[in-house]
Amino acid sequence: PQVSAAQYGKDNIRVYKVHKDAKTGTQTVVEMTVCVLLKGDIETSYTKADNSVVVATDTMKNTVYIMAKQHPVTPPELFGAIVASHFVEKYKHIHSAWVKVVTHRWTRLTVGGEPHPHSFFRDGSETRNVEATADEGKGISIRSAIAGLLVLKSTGSAFHSFYKDEYTTLPDVYNRILSTEVDCGWTWSTFGSVAEVQSAVPKFDKAWESARTITLETFAKESSPSVQNTLYKMCEQILEAVSEVKAVDYSLPNKHYFEIDLSWHKGLKNTGKDAEVYAPQSDPNGLIQCTVTR
Ligand SMILES: O=c1[nH]c(=O)c2nn[nH]c2[nH]1
């Protein structure tokens, strides 16, 4: 037998960093969860119990904290690139490093109509994510993403004229609730170095804002004939809006809300145009995925 693939590292490294503006006293916080996975000449640690090639995962955790102290932690694209490149440059037997940065929402509180200098709240479990991969001699590839953005529309969605056969019971529907939890990613053209990522810094926040706005506004405005078609229209717009992005991907669960027929109770009308009370379904859920390139 032989090792066909191997990577190891530390997951769920939680990091908090505060920035204190000397002039205004305003403080800004960033909280993220980081995963580091390394690849390289590490087979013997599996096959021969040779630990000499093992950069301990504890060392990786320490390194993430030191990098967070010594470098900017925003935008997450830059921090991910810095950490991934560090491991490939520092250890000659490590040839690839994959770093995932999940940034959590600490939105500044407004108090008395004013932004509070050091108080924040968690407005949703939505996260801004980055996966940065440094491959020795090949540069840094970065996928930025929005995850966990839960949306619902109470009408403006249909699904009909689909393939029907002896296995099909789903009726055509011309007006339905549509809910999904957005996982949207956009992959940048490969960067040659951390310096190139640094030069692109102004583009990352703008791209995230564009992707988020396009997603929310298309979801709201589109009279959706299917998750598939609405997803594709989001991809088209993001590619149009962000020229440095070479691919956009979505993974959208279809979180169903079922009508409840209450006619058994004194003929109560609660289906079709009279539907008001629905049963939200935890499972099963549709799952619609697509990647669109230029
Ligand atoms: O938007 C939808 N796409 C589908 O593929 C599907 N299948 N059942 N309901 C569905 N809704």
mmCIF file of N, CA and C and ligand atoms in Angstrom, residues 159 170 176 226-228 254 256 288, ligand 1:
data_model
loop_
_atom_site.group_PDB
_atom_site.id
_atom_site.type_symbol
_atom_site.label_atom_id
_atom_site.label_comp_id
_atom_site.label_asym_id
_atom_site.label_seq_id
_atom_site.Cartn_x
_atom_site.Cartn_y
_atom_site.Cartn_z
ATOM 1 N N PHE A 159 -42.328 26.901 -9.396
ATOM 2 C CA PHE A 159 -41.579 25.744 -9.918
ATOM 3 C C PHE A 159 -42.578 24.845 -10.636
ATOM 4 N N LEU A 170 -44.910 15.570 -7.007
ATOM 5 C CA LEU A 170 -44.878 17.022 -6.800
ATOM 6 C C LEU A 170 -45.767 17.717 -7.839
ATOM 7 N N ARG A 176 -44.914 30.112 -4.509
ATOM 8 C CA ARG A 176 -44.439 29.360 -3.344
ATOM 9 C C ARG A 176 -43.500 30.221 -2.500
ATOM 10 N N SER A 226 -37.063 28.892 -10.729
ATOM 11 C CA SER A 226 -36.395 27.752 -10.080
ATOM 12 C C SER A 226 -35.191 28.287 -9.335
ATOM 13 N N VAL A 227 -34.705 27.538 -8.388
ATOM 14 C CA VAL A 227 -33.464 27.925 -7.706
ATOM 15 C C VAL A 227 -32.331 27.970 -8.731
ATOM 16 N N GLN A 228 -32.344 26.988 -9.626
ATOM 17 C CA GLN A 228 -31.266 26.897 -10.623
ATOM 18 C C GLN A 228 -31.114 28.191 -11.415
ATOM 19 N N ASN A 254 -32.610 24.106 -0.744
ATOM 20 C CA ASN A 254 -33.977 24.600 -0.891
ATOM 21 C C ASN A 254 -34.711 24.192 0.375
ATOM 22 N N HIS A 256 -37.695 23.817 2.368
ATOM 23 C CA HIS A 256 -39.102 23.786 1.972
ATOM 24 C C HIS A 256 -40.066 24.192 3.080
ATOM 25 N N ILE A 288 -29.093 22.756 -4.564
ATOM 26 C CA ILE A 288 -28.835 23.183 -5.943
ATOM 27 C C ILE A 288 -27.452 23.817 -6.004
HETATM 28 O O1 LIG B 1 -36.277 25.310 -7.562
HETATM 29 C C1 LIG B 1 -36.419 24.080 -7.515
HETATM 30 N N1 LIG B 1 -35.555 23.302 -8.191
HETATM 31 C C2 LIG B 1 -35.648 21.946 -8.203
HETATM 32 O O2 LIG B 1 -34.843 21.276 -8.849
HETATM 33 C C3 LIG B 1 -36.715 21.357 -7.441
HETATM 34 N N2 LIG B 1 -37.108 20.083 -7.208
HETATM 35 N N3 LIG B 1 -38.161 20.134 -6.388
HETATM 36 N N4 LIG B 1 -38.471 21.408 -6.097
HETATM 37 C C4 LIG B 1 -37.569 22.198 -6.734
HETATM 38 N N5 LIG B 1 -37.428 23.556 -6.770
#
